[in-house]
Short mmCIF file of C-alpha atoms and ligand atoms in Angstrom, two decimals:
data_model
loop_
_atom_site.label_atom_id
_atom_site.label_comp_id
_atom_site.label_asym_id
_atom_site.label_seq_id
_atom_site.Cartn_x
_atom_site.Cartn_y
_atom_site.Cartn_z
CA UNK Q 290 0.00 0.00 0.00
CA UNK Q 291 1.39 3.37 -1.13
CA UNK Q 292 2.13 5.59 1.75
CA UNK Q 293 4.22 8.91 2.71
CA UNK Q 294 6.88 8.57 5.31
CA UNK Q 295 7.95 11.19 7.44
CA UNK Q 296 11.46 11.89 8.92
CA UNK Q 297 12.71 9.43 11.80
CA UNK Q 298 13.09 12.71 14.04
CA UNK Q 299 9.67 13.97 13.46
CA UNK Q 300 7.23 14.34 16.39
CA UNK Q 301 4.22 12.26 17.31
CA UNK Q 302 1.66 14.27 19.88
CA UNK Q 303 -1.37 14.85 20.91
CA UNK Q 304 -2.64 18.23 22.55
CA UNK Q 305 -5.21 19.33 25.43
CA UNK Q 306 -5.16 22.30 27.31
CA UNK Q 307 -6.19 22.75 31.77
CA UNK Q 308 -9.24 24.48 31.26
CA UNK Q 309 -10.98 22.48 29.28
CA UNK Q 310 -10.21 19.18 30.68
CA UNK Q 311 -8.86 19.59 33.88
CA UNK Q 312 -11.82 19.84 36.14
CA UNK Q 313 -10.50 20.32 39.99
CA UNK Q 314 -12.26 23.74 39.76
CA UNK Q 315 -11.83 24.57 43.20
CA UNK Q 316 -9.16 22.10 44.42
CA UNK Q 317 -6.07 22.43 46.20
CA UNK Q 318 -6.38 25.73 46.94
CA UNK Q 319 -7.05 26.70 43.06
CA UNK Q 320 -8.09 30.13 42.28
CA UNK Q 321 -10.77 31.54 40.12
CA UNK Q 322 -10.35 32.28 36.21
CA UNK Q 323 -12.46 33.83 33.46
CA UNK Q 324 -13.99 31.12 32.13
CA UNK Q 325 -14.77 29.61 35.57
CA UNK Q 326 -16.80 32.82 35.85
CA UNK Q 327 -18.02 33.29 32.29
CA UNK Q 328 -19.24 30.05 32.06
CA UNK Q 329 -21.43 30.13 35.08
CA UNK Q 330 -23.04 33.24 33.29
CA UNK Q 331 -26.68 32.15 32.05
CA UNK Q 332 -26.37 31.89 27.66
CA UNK Q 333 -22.52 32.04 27.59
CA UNK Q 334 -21.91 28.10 27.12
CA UNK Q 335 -24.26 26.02 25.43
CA UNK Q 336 -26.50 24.33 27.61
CA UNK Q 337 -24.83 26.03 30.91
CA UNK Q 338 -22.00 23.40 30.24
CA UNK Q 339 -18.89 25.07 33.05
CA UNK Q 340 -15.38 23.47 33.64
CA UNK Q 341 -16.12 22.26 37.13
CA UNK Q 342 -15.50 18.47 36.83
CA UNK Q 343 -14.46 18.37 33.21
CA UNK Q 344 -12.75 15.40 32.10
CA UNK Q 345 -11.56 15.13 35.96
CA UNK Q 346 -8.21 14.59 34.46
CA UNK Q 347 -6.78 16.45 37.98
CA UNK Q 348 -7.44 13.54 39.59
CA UNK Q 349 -7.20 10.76 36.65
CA UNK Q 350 -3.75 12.18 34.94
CA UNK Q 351 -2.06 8.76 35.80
CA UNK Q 352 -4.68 7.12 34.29
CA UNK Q 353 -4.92 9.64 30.90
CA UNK Q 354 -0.50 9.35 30.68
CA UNK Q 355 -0.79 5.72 30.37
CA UNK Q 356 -3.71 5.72 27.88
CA UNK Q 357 -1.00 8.32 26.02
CA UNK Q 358 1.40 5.70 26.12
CA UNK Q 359 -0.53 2.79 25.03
CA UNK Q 360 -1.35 4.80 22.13
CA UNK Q 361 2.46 5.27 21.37
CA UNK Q 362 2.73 9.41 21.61
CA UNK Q 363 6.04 10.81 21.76
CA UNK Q 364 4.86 14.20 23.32
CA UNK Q 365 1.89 15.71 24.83
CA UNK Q 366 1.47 19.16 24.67
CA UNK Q 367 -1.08 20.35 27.75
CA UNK Q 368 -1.74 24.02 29.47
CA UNK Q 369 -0.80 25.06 32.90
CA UNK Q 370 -3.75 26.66 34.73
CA UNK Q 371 -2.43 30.01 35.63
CA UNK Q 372 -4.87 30.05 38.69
CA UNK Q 373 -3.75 27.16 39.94
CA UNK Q 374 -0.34 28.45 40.53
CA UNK Q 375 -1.12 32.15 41.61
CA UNK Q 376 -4.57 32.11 42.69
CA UNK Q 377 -4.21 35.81 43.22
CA UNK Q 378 -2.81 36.07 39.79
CA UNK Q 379 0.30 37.18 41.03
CA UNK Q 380 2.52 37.31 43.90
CA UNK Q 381 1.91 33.84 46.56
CA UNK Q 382 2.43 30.81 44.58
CA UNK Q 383 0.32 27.88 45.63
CA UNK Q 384 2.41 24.81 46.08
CA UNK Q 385 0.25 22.49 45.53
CA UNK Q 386 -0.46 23.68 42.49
CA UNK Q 387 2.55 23.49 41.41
CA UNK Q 388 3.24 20.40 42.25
CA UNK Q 389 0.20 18.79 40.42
CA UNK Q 390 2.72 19.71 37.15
CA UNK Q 391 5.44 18.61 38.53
CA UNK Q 392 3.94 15.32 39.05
CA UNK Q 393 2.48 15.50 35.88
CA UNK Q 394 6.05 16.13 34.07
CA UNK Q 395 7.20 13.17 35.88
CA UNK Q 396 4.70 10.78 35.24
CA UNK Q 397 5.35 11.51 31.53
CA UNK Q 398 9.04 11.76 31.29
CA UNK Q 399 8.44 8.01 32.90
CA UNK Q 400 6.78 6.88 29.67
CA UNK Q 401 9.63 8.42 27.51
CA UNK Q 402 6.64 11.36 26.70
CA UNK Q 403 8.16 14.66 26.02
CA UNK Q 404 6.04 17.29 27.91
CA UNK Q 405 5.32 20.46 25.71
CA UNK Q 406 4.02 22.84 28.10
CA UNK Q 407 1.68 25.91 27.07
CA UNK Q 408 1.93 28.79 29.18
CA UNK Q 409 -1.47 30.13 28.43
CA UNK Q 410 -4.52 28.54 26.83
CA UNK Q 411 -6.72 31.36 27.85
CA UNK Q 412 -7.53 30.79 31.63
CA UNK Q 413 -6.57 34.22 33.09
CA UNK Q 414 -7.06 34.70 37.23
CA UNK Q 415 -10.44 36.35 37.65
CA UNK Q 416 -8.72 38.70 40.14
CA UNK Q 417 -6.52 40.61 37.22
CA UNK Q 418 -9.30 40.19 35.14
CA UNK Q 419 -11.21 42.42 37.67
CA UNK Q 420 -8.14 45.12 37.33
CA UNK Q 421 -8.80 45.36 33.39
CA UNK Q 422 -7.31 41.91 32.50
CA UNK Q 423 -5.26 42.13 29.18
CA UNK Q 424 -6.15 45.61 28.22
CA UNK Q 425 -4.40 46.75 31.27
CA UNK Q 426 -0.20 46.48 30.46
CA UNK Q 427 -0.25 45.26 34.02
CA UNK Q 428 -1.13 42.19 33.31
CA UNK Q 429 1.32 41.10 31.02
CA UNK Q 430 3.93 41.89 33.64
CA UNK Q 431 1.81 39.56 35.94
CA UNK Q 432 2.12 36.87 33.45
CA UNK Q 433 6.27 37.54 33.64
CA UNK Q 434 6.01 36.31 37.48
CA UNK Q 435 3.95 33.76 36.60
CA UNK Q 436 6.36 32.00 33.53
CA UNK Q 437 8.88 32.83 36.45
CA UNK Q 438 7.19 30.04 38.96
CA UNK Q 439 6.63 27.60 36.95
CA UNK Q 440 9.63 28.03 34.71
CA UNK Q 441 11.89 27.94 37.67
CA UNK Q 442 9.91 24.54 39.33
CA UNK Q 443 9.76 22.77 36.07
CA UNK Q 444 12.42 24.42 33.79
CA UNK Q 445 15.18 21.66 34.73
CA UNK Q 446 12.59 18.88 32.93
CA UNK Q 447 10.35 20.70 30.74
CA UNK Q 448 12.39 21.60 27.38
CA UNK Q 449 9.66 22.78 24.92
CA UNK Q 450 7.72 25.66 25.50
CA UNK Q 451 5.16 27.62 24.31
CA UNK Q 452 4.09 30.98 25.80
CA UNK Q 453 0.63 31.75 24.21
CA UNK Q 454 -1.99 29.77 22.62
CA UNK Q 455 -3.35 31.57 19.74
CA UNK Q 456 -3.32 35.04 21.10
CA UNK Q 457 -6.50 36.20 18.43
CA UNK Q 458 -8.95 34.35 20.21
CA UNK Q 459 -7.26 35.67 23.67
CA UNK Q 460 -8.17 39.19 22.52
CA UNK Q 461 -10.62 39.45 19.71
CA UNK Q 462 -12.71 36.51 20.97
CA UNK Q 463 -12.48 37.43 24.50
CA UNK Q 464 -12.75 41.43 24.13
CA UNK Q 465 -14.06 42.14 20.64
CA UNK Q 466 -16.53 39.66 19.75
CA UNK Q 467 -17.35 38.89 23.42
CA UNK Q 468 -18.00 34.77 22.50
CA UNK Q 469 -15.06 33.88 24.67
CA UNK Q 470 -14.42 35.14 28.42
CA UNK Q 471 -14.46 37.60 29.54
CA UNK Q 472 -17.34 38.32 26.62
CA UNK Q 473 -15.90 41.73 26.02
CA UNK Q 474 -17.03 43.83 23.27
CA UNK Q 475 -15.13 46.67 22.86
CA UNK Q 476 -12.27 46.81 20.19
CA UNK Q 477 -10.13 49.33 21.31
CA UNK Q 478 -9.55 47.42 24.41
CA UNK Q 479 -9.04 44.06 22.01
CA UNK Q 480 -6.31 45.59 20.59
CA UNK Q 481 -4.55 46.90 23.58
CA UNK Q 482 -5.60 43.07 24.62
CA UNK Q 483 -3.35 41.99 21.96
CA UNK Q 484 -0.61 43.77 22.11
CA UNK Q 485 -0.22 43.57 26.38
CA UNK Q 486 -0.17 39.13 25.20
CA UNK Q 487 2.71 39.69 22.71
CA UNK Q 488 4.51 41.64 25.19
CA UNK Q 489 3.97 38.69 27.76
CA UNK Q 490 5.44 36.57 25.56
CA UNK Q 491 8.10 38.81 24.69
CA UNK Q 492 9.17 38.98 28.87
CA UNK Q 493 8.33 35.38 28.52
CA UNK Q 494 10.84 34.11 26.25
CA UNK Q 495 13.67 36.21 28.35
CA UNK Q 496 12.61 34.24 31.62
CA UNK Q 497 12.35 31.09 30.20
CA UNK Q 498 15.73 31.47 28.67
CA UNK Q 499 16.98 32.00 31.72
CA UNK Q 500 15.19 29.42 33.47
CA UNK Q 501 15.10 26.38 31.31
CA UNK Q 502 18.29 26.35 29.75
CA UNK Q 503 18.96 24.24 26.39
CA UNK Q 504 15.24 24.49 25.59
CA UNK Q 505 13.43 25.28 22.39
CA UNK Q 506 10.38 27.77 22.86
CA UNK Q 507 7.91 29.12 20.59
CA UNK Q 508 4.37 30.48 20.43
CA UNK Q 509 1.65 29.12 18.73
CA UNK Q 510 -1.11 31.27 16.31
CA UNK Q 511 -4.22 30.33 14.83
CA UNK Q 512 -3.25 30.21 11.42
CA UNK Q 513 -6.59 30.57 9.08
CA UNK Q 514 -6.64 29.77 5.01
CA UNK Q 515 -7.95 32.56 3.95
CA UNK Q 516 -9.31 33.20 0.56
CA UNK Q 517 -11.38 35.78 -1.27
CA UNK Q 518 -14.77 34.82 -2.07
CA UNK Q 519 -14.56 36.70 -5.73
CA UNK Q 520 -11.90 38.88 -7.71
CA UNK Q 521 -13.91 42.13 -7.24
CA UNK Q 522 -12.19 44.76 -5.11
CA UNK Q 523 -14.83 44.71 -2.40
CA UNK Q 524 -13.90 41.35 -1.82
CA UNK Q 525 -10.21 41.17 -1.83
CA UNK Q 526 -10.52 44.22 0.34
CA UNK Q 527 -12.22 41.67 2.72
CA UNK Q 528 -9.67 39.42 2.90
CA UNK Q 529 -6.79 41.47 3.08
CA UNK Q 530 -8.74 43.04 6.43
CA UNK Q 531 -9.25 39.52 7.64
CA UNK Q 532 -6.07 38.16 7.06
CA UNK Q 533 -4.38 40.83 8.28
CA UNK Q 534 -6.36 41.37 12.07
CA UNK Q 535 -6.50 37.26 11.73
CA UNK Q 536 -2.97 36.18 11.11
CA UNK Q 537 -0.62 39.20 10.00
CA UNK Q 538 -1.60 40.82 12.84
CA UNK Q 539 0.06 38.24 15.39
CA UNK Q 540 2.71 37.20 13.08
CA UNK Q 541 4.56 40.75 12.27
CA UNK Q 542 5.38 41.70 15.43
CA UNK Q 543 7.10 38.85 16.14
CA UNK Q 544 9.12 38.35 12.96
CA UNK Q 545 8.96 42.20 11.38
CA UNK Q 546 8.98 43.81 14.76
CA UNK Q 547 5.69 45.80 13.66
CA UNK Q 548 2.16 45.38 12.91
CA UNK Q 549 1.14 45.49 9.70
CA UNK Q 550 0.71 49.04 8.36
CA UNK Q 551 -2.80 48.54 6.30
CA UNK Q 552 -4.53 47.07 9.67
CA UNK Q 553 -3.38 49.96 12.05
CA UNK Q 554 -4.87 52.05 8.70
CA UNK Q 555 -8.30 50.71 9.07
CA UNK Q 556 -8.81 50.46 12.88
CA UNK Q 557 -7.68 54.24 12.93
CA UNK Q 558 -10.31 54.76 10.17
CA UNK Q 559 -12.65 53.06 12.18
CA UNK Q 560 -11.80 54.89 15.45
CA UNK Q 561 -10.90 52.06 17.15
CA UNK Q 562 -6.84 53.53 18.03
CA UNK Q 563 -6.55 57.34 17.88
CA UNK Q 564 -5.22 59.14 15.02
CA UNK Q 565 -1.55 59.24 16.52
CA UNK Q 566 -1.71 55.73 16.27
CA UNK Q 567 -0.89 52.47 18.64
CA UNK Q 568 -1.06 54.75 21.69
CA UNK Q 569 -0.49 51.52 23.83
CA UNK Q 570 2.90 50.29 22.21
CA UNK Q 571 6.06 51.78 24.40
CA UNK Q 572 9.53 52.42 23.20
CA UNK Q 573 11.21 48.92 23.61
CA UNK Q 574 7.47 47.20 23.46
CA UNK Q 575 8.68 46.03 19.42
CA UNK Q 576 12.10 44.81 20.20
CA UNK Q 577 10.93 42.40 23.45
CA UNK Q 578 8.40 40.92 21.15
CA UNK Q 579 10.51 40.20 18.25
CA UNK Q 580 12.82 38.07 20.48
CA UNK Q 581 14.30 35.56 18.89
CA UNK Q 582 12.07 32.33 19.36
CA UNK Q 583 13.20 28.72 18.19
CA UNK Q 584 10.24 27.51 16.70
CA UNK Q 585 6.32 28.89 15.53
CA UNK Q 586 3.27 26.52 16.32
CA UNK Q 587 0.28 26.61 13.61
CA UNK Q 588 -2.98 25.89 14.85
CA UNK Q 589 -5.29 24.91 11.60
CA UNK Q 590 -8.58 23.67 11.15
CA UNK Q 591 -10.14 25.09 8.38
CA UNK Q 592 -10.36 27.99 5.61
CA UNK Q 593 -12.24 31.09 6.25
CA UNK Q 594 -13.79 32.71 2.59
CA UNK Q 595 -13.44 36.35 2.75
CA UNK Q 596 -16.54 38.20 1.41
CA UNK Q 597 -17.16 41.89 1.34
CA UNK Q 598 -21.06 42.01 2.95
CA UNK Q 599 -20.03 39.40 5.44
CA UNK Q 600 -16.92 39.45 7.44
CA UNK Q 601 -17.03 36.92 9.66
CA UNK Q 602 -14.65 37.50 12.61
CA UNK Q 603 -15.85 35.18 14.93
CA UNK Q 604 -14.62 31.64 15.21
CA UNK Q 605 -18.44 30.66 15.68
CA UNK Q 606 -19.41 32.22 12.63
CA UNK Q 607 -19.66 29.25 10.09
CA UNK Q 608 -15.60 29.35 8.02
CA UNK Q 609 -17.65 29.30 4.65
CA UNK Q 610 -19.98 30.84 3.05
CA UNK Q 611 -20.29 28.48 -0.02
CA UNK Q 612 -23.03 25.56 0.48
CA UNK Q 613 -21.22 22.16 1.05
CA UNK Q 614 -22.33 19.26 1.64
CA UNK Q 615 -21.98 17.79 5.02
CA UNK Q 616 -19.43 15.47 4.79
CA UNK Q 617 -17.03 17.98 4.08
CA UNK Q 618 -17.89 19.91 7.25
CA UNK Q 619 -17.24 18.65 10.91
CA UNK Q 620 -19.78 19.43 13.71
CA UNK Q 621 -18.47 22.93 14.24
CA UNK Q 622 -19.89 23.54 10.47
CA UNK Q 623 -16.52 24.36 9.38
CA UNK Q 624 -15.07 22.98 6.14
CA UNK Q 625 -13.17 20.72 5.67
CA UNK Q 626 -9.63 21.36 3.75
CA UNK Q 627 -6.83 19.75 4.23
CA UNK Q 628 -4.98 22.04 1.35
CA UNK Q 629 -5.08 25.08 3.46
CA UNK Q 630 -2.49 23.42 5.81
CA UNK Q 631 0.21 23.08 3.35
CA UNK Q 632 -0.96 26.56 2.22
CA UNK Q 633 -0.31 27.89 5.60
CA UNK Q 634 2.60 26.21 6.28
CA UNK Q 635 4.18 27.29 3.18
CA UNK Q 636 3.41 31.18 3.17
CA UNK Q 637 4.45 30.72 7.30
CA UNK Q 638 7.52 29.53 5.72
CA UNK Q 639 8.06 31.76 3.36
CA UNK Q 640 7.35 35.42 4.74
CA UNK Q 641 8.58 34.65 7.77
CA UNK Q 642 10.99 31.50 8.04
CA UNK Q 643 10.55 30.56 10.98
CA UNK Q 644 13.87 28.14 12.30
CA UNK Q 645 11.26 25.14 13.08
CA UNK Q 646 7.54 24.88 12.96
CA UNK Q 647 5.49 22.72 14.55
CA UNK Q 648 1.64 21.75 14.06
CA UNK Q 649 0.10 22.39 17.61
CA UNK Q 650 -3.17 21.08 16.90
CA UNK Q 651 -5.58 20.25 14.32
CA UNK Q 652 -8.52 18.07 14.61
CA UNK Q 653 -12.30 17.78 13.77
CA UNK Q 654 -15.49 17.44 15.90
CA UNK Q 655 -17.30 14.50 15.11
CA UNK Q 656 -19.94 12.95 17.50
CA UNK Q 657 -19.51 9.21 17.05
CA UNK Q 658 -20.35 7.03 19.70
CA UNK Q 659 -19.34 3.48 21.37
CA UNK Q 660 -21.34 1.23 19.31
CA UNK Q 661 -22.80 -1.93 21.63
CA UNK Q 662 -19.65 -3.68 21.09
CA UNK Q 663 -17.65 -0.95 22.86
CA UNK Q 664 -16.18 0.67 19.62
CA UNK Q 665 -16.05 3.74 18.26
CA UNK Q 666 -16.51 3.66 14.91
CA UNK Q 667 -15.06 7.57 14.07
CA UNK Q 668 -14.02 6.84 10.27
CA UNK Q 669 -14.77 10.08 9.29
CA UNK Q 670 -12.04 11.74 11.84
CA UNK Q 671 -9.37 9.27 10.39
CA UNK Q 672 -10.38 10.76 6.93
CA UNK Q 673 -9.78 14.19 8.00
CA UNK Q 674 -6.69 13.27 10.03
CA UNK Q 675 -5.10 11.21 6.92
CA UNK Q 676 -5.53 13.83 4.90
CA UNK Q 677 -4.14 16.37 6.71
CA UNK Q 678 -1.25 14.00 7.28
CA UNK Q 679 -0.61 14.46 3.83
CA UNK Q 680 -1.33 17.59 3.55
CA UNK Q 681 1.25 18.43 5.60
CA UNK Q 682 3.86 15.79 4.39
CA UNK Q 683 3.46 17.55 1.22
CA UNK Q 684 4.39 21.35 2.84
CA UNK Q 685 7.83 19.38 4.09
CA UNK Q 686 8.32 17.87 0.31
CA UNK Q 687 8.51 21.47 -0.56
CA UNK Q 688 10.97 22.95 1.99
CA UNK Q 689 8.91 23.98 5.06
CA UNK Q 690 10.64 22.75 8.32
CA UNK Q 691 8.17 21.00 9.47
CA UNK Q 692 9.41 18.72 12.49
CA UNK Q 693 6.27 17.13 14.27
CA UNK Q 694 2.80 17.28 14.44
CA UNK Q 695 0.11 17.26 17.75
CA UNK Q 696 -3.65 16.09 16.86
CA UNK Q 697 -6.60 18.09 18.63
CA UNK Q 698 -7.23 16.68 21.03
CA UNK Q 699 -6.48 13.58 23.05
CA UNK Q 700 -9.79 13.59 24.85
CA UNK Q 701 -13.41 14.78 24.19
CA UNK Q 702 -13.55 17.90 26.30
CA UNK Q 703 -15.30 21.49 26.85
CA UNK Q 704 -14.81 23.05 23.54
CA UNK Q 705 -15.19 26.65 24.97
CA UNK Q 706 -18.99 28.30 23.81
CA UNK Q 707 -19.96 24.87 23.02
CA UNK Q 708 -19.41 22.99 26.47
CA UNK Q 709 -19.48 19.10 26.32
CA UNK Q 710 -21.71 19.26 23.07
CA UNK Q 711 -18.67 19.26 20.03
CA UNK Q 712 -16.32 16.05 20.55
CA UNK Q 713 -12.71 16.46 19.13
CA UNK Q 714 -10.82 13.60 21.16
CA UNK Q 715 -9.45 10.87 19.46
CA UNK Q 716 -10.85 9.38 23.06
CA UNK Q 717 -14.20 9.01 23.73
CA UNK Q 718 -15.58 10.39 27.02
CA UNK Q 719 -18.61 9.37 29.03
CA UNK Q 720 -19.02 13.02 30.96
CA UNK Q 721 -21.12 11.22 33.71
CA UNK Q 722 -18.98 7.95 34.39
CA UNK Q 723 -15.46 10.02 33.60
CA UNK Q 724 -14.90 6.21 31.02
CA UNK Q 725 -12.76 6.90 28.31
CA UNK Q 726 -13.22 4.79 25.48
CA UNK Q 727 -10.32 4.92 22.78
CA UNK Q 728 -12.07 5.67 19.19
CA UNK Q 729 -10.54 3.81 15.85
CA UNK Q 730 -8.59 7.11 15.32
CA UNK Q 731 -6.82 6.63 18.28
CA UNK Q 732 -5.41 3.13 16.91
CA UNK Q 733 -5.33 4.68 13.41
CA UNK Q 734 -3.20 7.57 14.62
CA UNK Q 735 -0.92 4.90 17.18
CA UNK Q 736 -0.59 3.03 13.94
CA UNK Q 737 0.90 6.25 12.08
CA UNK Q 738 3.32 7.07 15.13
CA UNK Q 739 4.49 3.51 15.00
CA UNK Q 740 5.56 3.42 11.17
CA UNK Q 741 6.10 7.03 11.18
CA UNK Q 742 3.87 7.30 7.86
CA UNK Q 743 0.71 7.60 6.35
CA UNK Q 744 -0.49 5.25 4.45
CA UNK Q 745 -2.82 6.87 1.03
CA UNK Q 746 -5.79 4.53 1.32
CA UNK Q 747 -6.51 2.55 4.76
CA UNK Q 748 -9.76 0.97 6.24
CA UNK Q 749 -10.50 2.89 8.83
CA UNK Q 750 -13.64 0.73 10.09
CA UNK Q 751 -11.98 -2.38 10.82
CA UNK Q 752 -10.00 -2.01 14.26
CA UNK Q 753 -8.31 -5.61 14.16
CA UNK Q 754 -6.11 -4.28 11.12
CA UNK Q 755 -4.31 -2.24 14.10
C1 GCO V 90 -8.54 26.62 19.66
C2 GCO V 90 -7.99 26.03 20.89
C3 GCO V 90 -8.60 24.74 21.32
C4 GCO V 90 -9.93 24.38 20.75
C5 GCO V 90 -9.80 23.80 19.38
C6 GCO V 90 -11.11 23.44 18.75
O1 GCO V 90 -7.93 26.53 18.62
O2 GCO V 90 -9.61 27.21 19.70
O3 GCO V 90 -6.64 26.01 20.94
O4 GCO V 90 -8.68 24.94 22.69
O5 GCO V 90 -10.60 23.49 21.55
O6 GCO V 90 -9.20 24.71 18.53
O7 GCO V 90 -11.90 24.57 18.56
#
């Protein structure tokens, strides 16, 4: 059978991040964060779905590293809850807390699984929150002392890190469009939100440097395919706009050291930054961001079309506007389309070549159950994951450094707006009994790891082939 290998170095991984599968909510001396609170807000999260218990992996992490290992990952990339460390956001760090990662690390360095650990998957402390959260500059220097405590605990084992997940949906989500916590809708203050998250990273990389020596870190974007619905001008001018607040905007600063020129054009044409400009960026602000970083991560799930009378700048907003038939969409509605990986990864590589790249997740929702003899019959999430395989085999065929790849996610879990209702794990999870049942993507995927290909064609409804 025909199949694409992959380099012997490359990197087999799965990703999850605290929030959503965590649970704990109020354990070990825990403190509160945005979504703990947004979620608990009436019409927020679909059917008042919150993070309380979650996937209870604070207790059942031995349990969820060993299912890791018997399905053969190399890494696993997970969150730290901020919270959970600095329950005040800043200032007394909470032991146990700490030591929940630390155990954690251990546990997988035990199973030869390389931790990659995520600074910040969106879980900001309530308490800073309540002094103006990212729009306030303070708060980035909060998140410096944070990367400080754990960096400093966990910095001798951990060797991969990643400050921010996807810092768009941190700050136009979360402040502009208001779908995410803290359901903000105010623009100006999204884009002081932005910038106050690069600059975190920027003091990030600096600590981490200093505290994890011999480490590669990196920061991951949501990297969207977009396209232009039409040639006309009104719609190109749509897609330039989207692709530049979507992906430009968090990609400049930290390989131009700017943001792009035509974006800060049309927020100051809509009012949303004064006329003299980016009245939040300080002398310096530029440099710390553009810090030399070791690798990018590229989150990608689907392609957004760009059309002038529609600009849709929310991630629940369906990614297409053209009518397709279901099986090329997943549960979230969005399309599916594999080519818009290798797209992505190729322009990534070529306007901004960065040294490695990695891709941190990428996934579908799919809501296949355990059939009465236990399986999980999921055939349509090994499509989409083969074919992204390949997609991205083919972006390393044409020069993109490409060195591993982490699938979205490792366990059904709160996706966010839509609670418990959109399943992306490649594990199914029975929310009342906490059972996790491993889906025929799961042995698919361990089957991938373990020839380090992918093979072109594959039945992917018979689970005895694995
Ligand atoms: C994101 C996040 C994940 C999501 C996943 C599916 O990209 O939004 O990193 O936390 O669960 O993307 O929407």
């Amino acid at each position: 059978m025909e199949s694409k290998q992959f380099d012997r170095q490359f990197i087999w991984g799965c990703a999850t991040s605290a929030f959503q599968i965590e649970g704990g909510a109020s354990a070990d001396g825990r403190g509160e964060s945005i979504w703990d609170r947004f979620s608990k807000k009436p019409g927020n999260v679909a059917e008042g779905h919150d993070g309380d218990v979650a996937c209870d992996h604070y207790n059942r992490y031995r349990g969820d590293v060993d299912l890791m290992k018997e399905l053969g990952m190399k890494a696993y990339r997970f969150s730290i809850s901020w919270p959970r460390i600095l329950p005040d956001g800043r200032g007394a760090v909470n032991e146990k807390g700490l030591s929940f990662y630390d155990e954690l690390v251990d546990a997988l360095l035990e199973r030869e699984i390389t931790p990659w650990v995520t600074l910040y998957h969106w879980d900001l402390p309530q308490i800073l929150e309540d002094e103006g959260g990212w729009p306030n500059r303070k708060t980035a220097y909060a998140f410096a002392e944070y990367t400080e405590a754990v960096s400093r605990r966990l910095g001798d084992r951990v060797k991969h890190w990643i400050t921010h997940n996807e810092p768009w949906c941190a700050s136009i989500l979360g402040y502009q469009t208001g779908e995410h916590a803290p359901g903000i809708k105010d623009w100006p203050k999204a884009l002081a939100a932005s910038h106050h998250l690069m600059l975190s990273h920027g003091l990030s990389v600096g600590i981490l440097r200093r505290n994890s020596p011999d480490s590669l870190i990196g920061i991951t974007n949501a990297l969207m395919h977009v396209q232009p619905a039409s040639g006309s001008y009104e719609d190109r001018e749509a897609y330039r706009h989207l692709d530049g607040t979507v992906n430009r905007w968090f990609m400049d600063p930290l390989y131009r050291r700017c943001y792009p020129a035509d974006i800060v054009a049309d927020h100051r044409e809509s009012g949303y930054i004064s006329r003299e400009g980016l009245s939040f960026v300080y002398p310096g602000d530029m440099d710390l961001i553009a810090a030399p970083i070791d690798f990018l991560g590229v989150n990608y799930y689907s392609r957004q079309i760009a059309r002038s009378t529609a600009i849709p700048e929310s991630k629940n907003a369906p990614r297409d506007i053209f009518a397709l038939p279901p099986d090329q969409r997943t549960d979230m509605g969005w399309e599916v389309y594999p080519d818009g990986l290798t797209r992505v990864l190729e322009r990534v590589h070529r306007e901004y070549r960065p040294g490695q790249i990695y891709v941190t997740e990428n996934g579908a929702a799919y809501g296949e159950k355990p059939g009465a003899d236990g399986r999980v019959p999921d055939s349509r999430r090994c499509v989409y994951l083969r074919d992204h395989l390949l997609a991205a085999h083919s972006a390393t065929e044409s020069g993109v450094p490409l060195l591993g790849y982490f699938v979205w996610s490792l366990l059904d879990n709160f996706e966010w707006a839509f609670g418990y209702t959109k399943r992306f794990g490649i594990v199914w999870v029975d929310f009342e009994t906490q059972q996790r049942t491993i889906k025929d993507s799961a042995y698919w995927y361990r089957e991938v790891i373990r020839n380090n290909a992918v093979s072109l064609n594959g039945a992917f409804n018979n689970p005895n082939r694995y």
